[in-house]
Coordinates of C-alpha atoms and ligand atoms in Angstrom, one line a residue:
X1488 CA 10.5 22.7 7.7
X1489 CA 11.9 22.1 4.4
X1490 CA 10.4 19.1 2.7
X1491 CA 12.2 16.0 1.7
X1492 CA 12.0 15.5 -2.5
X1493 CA 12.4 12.3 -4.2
X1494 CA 11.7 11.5 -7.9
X1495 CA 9.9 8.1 -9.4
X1496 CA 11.5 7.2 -12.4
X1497 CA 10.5 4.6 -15.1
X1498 CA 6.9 5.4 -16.3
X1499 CA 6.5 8.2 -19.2
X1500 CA 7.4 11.5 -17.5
X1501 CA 9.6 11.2 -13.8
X1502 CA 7.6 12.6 -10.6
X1503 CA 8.3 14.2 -7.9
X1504 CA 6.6 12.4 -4.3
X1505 CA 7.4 15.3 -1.4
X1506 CA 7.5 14.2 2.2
X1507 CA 7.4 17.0 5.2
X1508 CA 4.8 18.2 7.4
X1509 CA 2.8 21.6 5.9
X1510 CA 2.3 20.3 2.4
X1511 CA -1.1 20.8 1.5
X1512 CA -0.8 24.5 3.0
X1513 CA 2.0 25.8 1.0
X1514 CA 3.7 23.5 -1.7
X1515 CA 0.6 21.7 -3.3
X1516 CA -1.0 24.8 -3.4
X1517 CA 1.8 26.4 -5.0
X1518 CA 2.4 23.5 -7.3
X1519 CA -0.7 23.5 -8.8
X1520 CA -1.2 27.9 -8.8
X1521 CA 2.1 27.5 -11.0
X1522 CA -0.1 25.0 -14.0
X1523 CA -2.8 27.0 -14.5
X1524 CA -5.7 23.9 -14.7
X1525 CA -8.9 25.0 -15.7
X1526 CA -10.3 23.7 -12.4
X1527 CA -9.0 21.5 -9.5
X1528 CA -11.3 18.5 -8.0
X1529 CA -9.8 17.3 -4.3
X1530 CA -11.5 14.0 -4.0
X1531 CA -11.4 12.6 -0.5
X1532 CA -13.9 10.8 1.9
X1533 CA -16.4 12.1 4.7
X1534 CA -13.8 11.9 7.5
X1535 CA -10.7 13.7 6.0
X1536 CA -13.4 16.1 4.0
X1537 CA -13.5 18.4 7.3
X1538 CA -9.8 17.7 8.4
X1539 CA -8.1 18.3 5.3
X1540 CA -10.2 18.7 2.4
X1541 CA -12.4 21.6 2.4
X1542 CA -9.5 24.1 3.7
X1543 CA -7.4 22.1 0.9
X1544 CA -9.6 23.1 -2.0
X1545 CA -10.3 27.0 -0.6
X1546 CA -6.7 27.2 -1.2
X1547 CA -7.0 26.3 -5.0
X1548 CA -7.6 28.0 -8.0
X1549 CA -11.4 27.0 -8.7
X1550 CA -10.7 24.3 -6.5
X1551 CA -14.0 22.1 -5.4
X1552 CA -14.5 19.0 -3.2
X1553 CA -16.1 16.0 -3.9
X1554 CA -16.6 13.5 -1.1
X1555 CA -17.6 10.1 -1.2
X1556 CA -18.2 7.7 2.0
X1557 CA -15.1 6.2 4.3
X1558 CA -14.2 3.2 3.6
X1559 CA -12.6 -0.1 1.2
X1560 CA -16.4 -0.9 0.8
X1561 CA -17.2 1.9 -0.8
X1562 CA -14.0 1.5 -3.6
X1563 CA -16.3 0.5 -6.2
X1564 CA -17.4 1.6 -9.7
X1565 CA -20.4 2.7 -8.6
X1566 CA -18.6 5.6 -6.5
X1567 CA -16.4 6.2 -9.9
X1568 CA -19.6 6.5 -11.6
X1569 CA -21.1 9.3 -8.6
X1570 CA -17.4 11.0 -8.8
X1571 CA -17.9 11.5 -12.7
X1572 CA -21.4 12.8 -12.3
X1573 CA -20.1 15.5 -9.6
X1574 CA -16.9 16.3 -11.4
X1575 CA -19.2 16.8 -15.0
X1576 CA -22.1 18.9 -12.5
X1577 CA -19.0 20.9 -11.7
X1578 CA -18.0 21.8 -15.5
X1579 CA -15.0 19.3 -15.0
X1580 CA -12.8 19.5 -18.7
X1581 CA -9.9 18.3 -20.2
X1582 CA -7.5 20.4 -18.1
X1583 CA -8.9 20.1 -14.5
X1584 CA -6.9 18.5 -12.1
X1585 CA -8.0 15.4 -10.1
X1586 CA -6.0 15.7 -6.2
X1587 CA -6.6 12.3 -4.5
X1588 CA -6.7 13.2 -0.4
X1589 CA -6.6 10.1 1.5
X1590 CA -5.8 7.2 2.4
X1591 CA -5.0 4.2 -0.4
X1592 CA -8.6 3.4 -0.8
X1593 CA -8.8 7.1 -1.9
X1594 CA -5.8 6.9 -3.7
X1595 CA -6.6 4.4 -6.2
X1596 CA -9.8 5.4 -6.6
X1597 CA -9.5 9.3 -7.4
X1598 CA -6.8 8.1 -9.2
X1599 CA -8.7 5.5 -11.3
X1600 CA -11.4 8.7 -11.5
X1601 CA -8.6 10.8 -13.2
X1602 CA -7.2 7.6 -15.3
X1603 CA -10.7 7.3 -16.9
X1604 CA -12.1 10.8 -16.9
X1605 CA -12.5 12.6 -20.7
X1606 CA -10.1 9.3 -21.2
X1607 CA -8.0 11.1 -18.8
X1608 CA -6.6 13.9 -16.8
X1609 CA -3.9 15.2 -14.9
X1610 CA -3.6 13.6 -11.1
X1611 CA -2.0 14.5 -8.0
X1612 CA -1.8 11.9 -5.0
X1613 CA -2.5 13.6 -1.5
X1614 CA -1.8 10.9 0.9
X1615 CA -2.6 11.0 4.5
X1616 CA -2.4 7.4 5.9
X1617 CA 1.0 6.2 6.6
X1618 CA 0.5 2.9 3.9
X1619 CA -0.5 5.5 1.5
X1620 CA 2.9 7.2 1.8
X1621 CA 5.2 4.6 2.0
X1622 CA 2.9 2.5 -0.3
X1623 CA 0.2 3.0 -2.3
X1624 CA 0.2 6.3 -3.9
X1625 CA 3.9 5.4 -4.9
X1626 CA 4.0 3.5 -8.9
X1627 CA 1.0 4.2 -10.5
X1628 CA -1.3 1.7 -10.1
X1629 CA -5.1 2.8 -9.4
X1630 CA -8.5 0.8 -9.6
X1631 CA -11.6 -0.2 -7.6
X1632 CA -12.3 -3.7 -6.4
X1633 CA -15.4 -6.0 -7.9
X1634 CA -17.4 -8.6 -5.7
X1635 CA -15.7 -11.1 -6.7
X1636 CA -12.3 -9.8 -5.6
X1637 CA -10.1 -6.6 -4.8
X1638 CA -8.6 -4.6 -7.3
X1639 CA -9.9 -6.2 -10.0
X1640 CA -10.5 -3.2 -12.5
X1641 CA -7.8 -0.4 -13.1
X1642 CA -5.1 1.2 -14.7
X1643 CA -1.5 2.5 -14.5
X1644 CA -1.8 6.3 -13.9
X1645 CA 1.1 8.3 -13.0
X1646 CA 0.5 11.4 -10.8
X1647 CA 2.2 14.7 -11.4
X1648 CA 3.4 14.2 -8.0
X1649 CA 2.6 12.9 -4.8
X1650 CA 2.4 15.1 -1.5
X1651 CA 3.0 13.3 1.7
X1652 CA 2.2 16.0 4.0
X1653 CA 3.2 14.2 7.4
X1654 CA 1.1 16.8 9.9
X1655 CA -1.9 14.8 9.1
X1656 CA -1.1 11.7 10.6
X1657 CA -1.2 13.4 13.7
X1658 CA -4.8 12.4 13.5
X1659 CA -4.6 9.0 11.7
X1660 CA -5.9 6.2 14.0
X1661 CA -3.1 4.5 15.7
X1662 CA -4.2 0.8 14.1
X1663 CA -4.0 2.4 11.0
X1664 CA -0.4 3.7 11.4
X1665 CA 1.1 0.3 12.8
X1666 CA -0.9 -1.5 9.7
X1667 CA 1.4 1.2 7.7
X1668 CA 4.3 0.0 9.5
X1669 CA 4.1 -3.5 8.5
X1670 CA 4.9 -2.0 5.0
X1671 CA 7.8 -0.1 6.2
X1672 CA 9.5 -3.4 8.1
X1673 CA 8.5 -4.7 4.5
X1674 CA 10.7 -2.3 2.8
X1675 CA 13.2 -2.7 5.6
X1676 CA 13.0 -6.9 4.5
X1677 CA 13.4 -6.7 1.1
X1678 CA 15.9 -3.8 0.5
X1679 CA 16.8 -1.9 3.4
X1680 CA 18.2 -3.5 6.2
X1681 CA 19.9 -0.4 7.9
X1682 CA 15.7 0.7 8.1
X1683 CA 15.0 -2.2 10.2
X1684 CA 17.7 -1.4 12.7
X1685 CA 16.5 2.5 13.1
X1686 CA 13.3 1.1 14.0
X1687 CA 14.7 -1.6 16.4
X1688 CA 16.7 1.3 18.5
X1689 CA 14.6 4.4 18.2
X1690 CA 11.1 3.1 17.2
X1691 CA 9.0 5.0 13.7
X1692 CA 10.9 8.1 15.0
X1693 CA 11.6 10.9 13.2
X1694 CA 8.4 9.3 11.3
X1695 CA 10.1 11.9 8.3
X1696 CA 12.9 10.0 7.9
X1697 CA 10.9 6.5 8.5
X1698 CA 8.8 7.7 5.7
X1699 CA 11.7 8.8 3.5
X1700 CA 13.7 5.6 3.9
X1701 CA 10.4 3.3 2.7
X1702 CA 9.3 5.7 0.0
X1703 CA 13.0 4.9 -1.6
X1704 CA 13.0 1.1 -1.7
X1705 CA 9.4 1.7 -3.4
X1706 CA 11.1 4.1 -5.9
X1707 CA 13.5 2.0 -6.5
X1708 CA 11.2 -1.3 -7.3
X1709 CA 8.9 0.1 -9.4
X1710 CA 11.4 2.7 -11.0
X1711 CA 12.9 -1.3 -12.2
X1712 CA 10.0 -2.8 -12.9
X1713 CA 6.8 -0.1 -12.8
X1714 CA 4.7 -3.4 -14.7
X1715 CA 5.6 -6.1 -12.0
X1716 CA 6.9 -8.1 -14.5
X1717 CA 9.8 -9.0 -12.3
X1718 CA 11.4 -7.2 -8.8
X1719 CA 8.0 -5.4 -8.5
X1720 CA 6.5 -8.8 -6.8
X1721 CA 9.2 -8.7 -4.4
X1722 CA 6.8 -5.5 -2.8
X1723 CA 4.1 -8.8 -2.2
X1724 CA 6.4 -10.5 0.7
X1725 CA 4.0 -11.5 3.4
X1726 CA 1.3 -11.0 0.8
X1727 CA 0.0 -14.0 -0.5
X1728 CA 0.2 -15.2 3.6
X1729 CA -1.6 -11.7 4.5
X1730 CA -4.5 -11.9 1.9
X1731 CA -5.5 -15.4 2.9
X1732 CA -5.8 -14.3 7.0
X1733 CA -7.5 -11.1 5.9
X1734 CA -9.7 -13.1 3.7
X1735 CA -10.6 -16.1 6.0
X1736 CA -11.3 -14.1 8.9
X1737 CA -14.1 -12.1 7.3
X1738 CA -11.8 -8.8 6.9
X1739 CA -11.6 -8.8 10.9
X1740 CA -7.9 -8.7 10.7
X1741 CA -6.7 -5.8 8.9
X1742 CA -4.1 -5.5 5.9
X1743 CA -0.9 -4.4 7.8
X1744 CA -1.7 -6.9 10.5
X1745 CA -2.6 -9.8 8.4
X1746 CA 0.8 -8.8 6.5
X1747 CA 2.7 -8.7 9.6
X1748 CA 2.4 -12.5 10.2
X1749 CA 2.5 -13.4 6.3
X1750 CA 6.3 -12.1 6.4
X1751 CA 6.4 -14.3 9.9
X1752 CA 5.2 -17.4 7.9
X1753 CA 7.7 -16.2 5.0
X1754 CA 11.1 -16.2 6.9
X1755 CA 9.9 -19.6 8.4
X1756 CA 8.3 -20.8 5.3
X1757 CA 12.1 -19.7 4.2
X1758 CA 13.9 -21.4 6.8
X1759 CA 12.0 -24.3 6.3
X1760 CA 13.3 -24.7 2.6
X1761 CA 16.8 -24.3 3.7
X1762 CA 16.8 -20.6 1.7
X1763 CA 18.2 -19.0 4.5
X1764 CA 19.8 -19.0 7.6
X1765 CA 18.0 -20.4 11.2
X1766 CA 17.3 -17.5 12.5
X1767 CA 15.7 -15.0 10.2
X1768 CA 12.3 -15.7 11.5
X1769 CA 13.2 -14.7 15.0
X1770 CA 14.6 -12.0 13.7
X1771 CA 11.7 -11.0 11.5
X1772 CA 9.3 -11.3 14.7
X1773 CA 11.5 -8.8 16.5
X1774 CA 10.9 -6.3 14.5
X1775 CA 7.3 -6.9 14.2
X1776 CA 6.8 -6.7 18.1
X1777 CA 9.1 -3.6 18.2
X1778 CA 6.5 -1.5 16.7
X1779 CA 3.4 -3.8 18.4
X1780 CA 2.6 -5.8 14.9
X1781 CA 1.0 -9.6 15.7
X1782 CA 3.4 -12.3 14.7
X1783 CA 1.1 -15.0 15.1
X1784 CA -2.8 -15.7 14.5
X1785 CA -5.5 -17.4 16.5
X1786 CA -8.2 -19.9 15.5
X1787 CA -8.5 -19.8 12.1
X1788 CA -8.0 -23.3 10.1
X1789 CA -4.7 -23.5 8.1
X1790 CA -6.4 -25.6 5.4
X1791 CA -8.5 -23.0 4.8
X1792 CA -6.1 -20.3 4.9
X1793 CA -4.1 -22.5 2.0
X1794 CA -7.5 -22.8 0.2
X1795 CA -7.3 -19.0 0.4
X1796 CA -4.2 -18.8 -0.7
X1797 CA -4.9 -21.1 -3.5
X1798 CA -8.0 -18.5 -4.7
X1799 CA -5.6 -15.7 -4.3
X1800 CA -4.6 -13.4 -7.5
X1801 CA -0.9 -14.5 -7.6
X1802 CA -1.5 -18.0 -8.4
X1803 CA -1.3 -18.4 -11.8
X1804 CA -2.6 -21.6 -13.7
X1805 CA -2.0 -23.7 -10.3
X1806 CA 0.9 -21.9 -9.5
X1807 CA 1.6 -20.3 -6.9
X1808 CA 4.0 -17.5 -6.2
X1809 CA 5.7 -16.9 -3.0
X1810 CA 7.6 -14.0 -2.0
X1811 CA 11.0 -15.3 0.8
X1812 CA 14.0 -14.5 2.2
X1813 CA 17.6 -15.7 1.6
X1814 CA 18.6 -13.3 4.0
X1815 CA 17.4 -9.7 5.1
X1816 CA 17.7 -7.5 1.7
X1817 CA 17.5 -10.1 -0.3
X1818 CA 14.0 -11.7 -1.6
X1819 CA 13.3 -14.3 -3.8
X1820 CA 10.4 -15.5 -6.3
X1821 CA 9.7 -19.4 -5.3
X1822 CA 7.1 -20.7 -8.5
X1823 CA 5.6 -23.9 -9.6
X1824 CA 6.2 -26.1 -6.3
X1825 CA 2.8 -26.2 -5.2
X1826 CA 2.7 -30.1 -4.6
X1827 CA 6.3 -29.5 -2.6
X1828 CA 5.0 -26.6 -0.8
X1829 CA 1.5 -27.8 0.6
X1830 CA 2.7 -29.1 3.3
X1831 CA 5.7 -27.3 4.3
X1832 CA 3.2 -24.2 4.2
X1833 CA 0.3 -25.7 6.2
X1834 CA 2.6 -26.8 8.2
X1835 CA 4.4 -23.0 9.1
X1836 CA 0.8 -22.2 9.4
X1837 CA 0.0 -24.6 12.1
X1838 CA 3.2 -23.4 13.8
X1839 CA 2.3 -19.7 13.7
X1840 CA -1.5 -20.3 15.0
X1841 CA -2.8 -20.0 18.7
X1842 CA -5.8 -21.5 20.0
X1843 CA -8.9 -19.7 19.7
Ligands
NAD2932 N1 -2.0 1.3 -5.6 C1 -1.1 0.6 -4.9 O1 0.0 0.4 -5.3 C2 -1.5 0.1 -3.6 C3 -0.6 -0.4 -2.7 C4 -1.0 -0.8 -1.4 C5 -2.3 -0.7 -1.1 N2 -3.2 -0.1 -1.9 C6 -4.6 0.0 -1.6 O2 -4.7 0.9 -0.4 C7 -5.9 0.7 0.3 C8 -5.5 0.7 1.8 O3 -5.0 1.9 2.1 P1 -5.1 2.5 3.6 O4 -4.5 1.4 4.5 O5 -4.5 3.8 3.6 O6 -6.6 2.4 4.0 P2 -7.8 3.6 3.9 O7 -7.6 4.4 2.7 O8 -9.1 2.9 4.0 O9 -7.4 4.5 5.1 C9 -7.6 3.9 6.4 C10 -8.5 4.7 7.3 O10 -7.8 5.8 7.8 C11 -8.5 7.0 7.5 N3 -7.5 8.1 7.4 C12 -6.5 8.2 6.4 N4 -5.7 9.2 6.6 C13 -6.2 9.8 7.8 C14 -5.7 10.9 8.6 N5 -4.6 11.5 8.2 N6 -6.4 11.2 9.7 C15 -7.5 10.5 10.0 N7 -8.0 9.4 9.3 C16 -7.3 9.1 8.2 C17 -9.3 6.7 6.3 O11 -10.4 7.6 6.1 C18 -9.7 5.3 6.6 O12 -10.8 5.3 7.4 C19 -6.4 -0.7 -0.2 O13 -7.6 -0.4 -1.0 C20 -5.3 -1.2 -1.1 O14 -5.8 -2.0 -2.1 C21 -2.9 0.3 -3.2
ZN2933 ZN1 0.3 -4.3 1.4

């Protein structure tokens, strides 16, 4: 099957991001035959290694693997610091290629690898989780989280281009493709509204052209604002919300999920502040259940989820920054009402939180 091409504008050089099943058998290979790099590094983790990798870098021109453990834990500088040691024990130079295979955990990291390397070197994104796709190995920005807080440390690194081979999500966990989800009813929110109705009458089918349809509205932020000075934040809907639930629950809820019910408590926190229509909540829950997201939470405290909130990266000098709706398609930045919001906000909380 022909693959879908798109092209990311607004960093240095446009980029190509490729979206079709077979990928990583024909085109990447092929792309990267046709450069002529001294050597090519496929970085990926200890599960996709044996899916994906190691018949990935036979296919290369003194292609090698190097594999580091599964898992956001282990997106640290100290894996950075093992990745350099293995691509230097290799005889890793200026012009070897750094191929990120994974999910957005490997992603950011190979990426952050390549950003850094010999000050730098060339970097292709391989992604193989759905978020990855439609998220994270879209704009450019890499890094590697710190104890004190998730990515923390990083850079803006281009790839040459990003291959979205969608045959391997044939064997991505099924939590881990609704958490990707949430990020495609996202895009759907903010920019594409005609998105959220495919997925209310035929469900993440064709996933292709699921894929395609959230890979644009990321294009098309980030080609606007690649530094998130401005429209890149409005990719954070359901974010600051998400982060605190992920956060105060010890990690036990994931990303997508925890994101799921932050856009819930943004369309109320939205209705609640007269930015939109009654309504739009409802609406938003719909298509959360329609691809089996949670819309609401149990047990935790909503104090301590606005504490969370409160700790979180986006608020800025005791401000913080919510992401909301004035109507599907159409986001907007809400700043510097913190001693307005408390309430409201503790209050949509409450409203969205069942009992243990
Ligand atoms: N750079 C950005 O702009 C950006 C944006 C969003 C998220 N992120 C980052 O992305 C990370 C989350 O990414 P994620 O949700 O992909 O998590 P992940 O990378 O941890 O992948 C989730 C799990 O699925 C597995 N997996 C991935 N693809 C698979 C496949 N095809 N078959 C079988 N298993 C597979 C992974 O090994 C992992 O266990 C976070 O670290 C987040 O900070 C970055
Ligand atoms: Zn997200």
């Amino acid at each position: 099957m022909a693959l879908k091409e798109l092209t990311v504008r607004g960093g240095t050089n446009p980029y190509p991001v490729f979206i079709g099943p077979g990928s990583l058998e024909h085109a990447l290979p092929e792309f990267v035959a046709a450069r002529g790099f001294s050597s090519v590094a496929v970085i990926t983790n200890a599960t996709l290694a044996p899916l994906y990798g190691e018949a990935l870098a036979d296919r290369l021109p003194n292609g090698f693997l190097i594999v580091v453990p599964d898992g956001e834990q282990y997106k640290t500088l100290d894996t950075v610091r093992a990745i350099y040691d293995q691509l230097l024990d290799a005889g890793a130079d200026r012009s070897t290629l750094v191929i990120g295979l994974g999910g957005g955990v490997m992603g950011d990291m190979a990426g952050f690898a390549a950003a850094s390397f010999m000050r730098g070197i060339a970097f292709v994104q391989a992604p193989t989780s759905l978020l990855a796709m439609v998220d994270a190995s879209i704009g450019g920005k890499v890094g590697v989280d710190l104890p004190q807080g998730k990515n923390l440390v990083g850079a803006f690194k281009d790839p040459l281009a990003v291959f979205a081979d969608t045959a391997t999500l044939s064997t991505l966990p099924e939590i881990e493709l609704r958490c990707g989800l949430a990020e495609v009813v996202k895009a759907g929110l903010i920019a594409d509204p005609p998105l959220l109705d495919h997925l209310e009458q035929h469900g993440p089918d064709p996933i292709d052209t699921i894929i395609e349809q959230a890979v644009k509205v990321k294009i098309d932020v980030v080609g606007q604002d690649r530094l998130e000075n401005g429209v890149r934040a409005h990719l954070n809907l359901g974010h600051t919300f998400g982060h605190a639930i992920e956060h105060v629950s010890g990690y036990a809820w994931k990303h997508g999920e925890g994101v799921a019910v932050g856009m819930v408590a943004a369309a109320r926190l939205s209705e609640r502040l007269n930015l939109c229509e009654t309504g739009l909540a409802d609406m938003v829950e719909q298509a959360l259940i329609g691809v089996n997201l949670p819309v609401r939470y149990r047990g935790l405290d909503p104090v301590a989820l606005w504490d969370a909130m409160r700790h979180d990266k986006k608020w800025r000098g005791g401000t913080v920054t919510f992401v909301l709706l004035e109507r599907v398609g159409q986001p907007v930045i809400v700043r510097d009402m913190v001693p307005v919001l408390q309430e409201d906000v503790i209050d949509v909380l409450a409203g969205l939180r069942e009992e243990a």
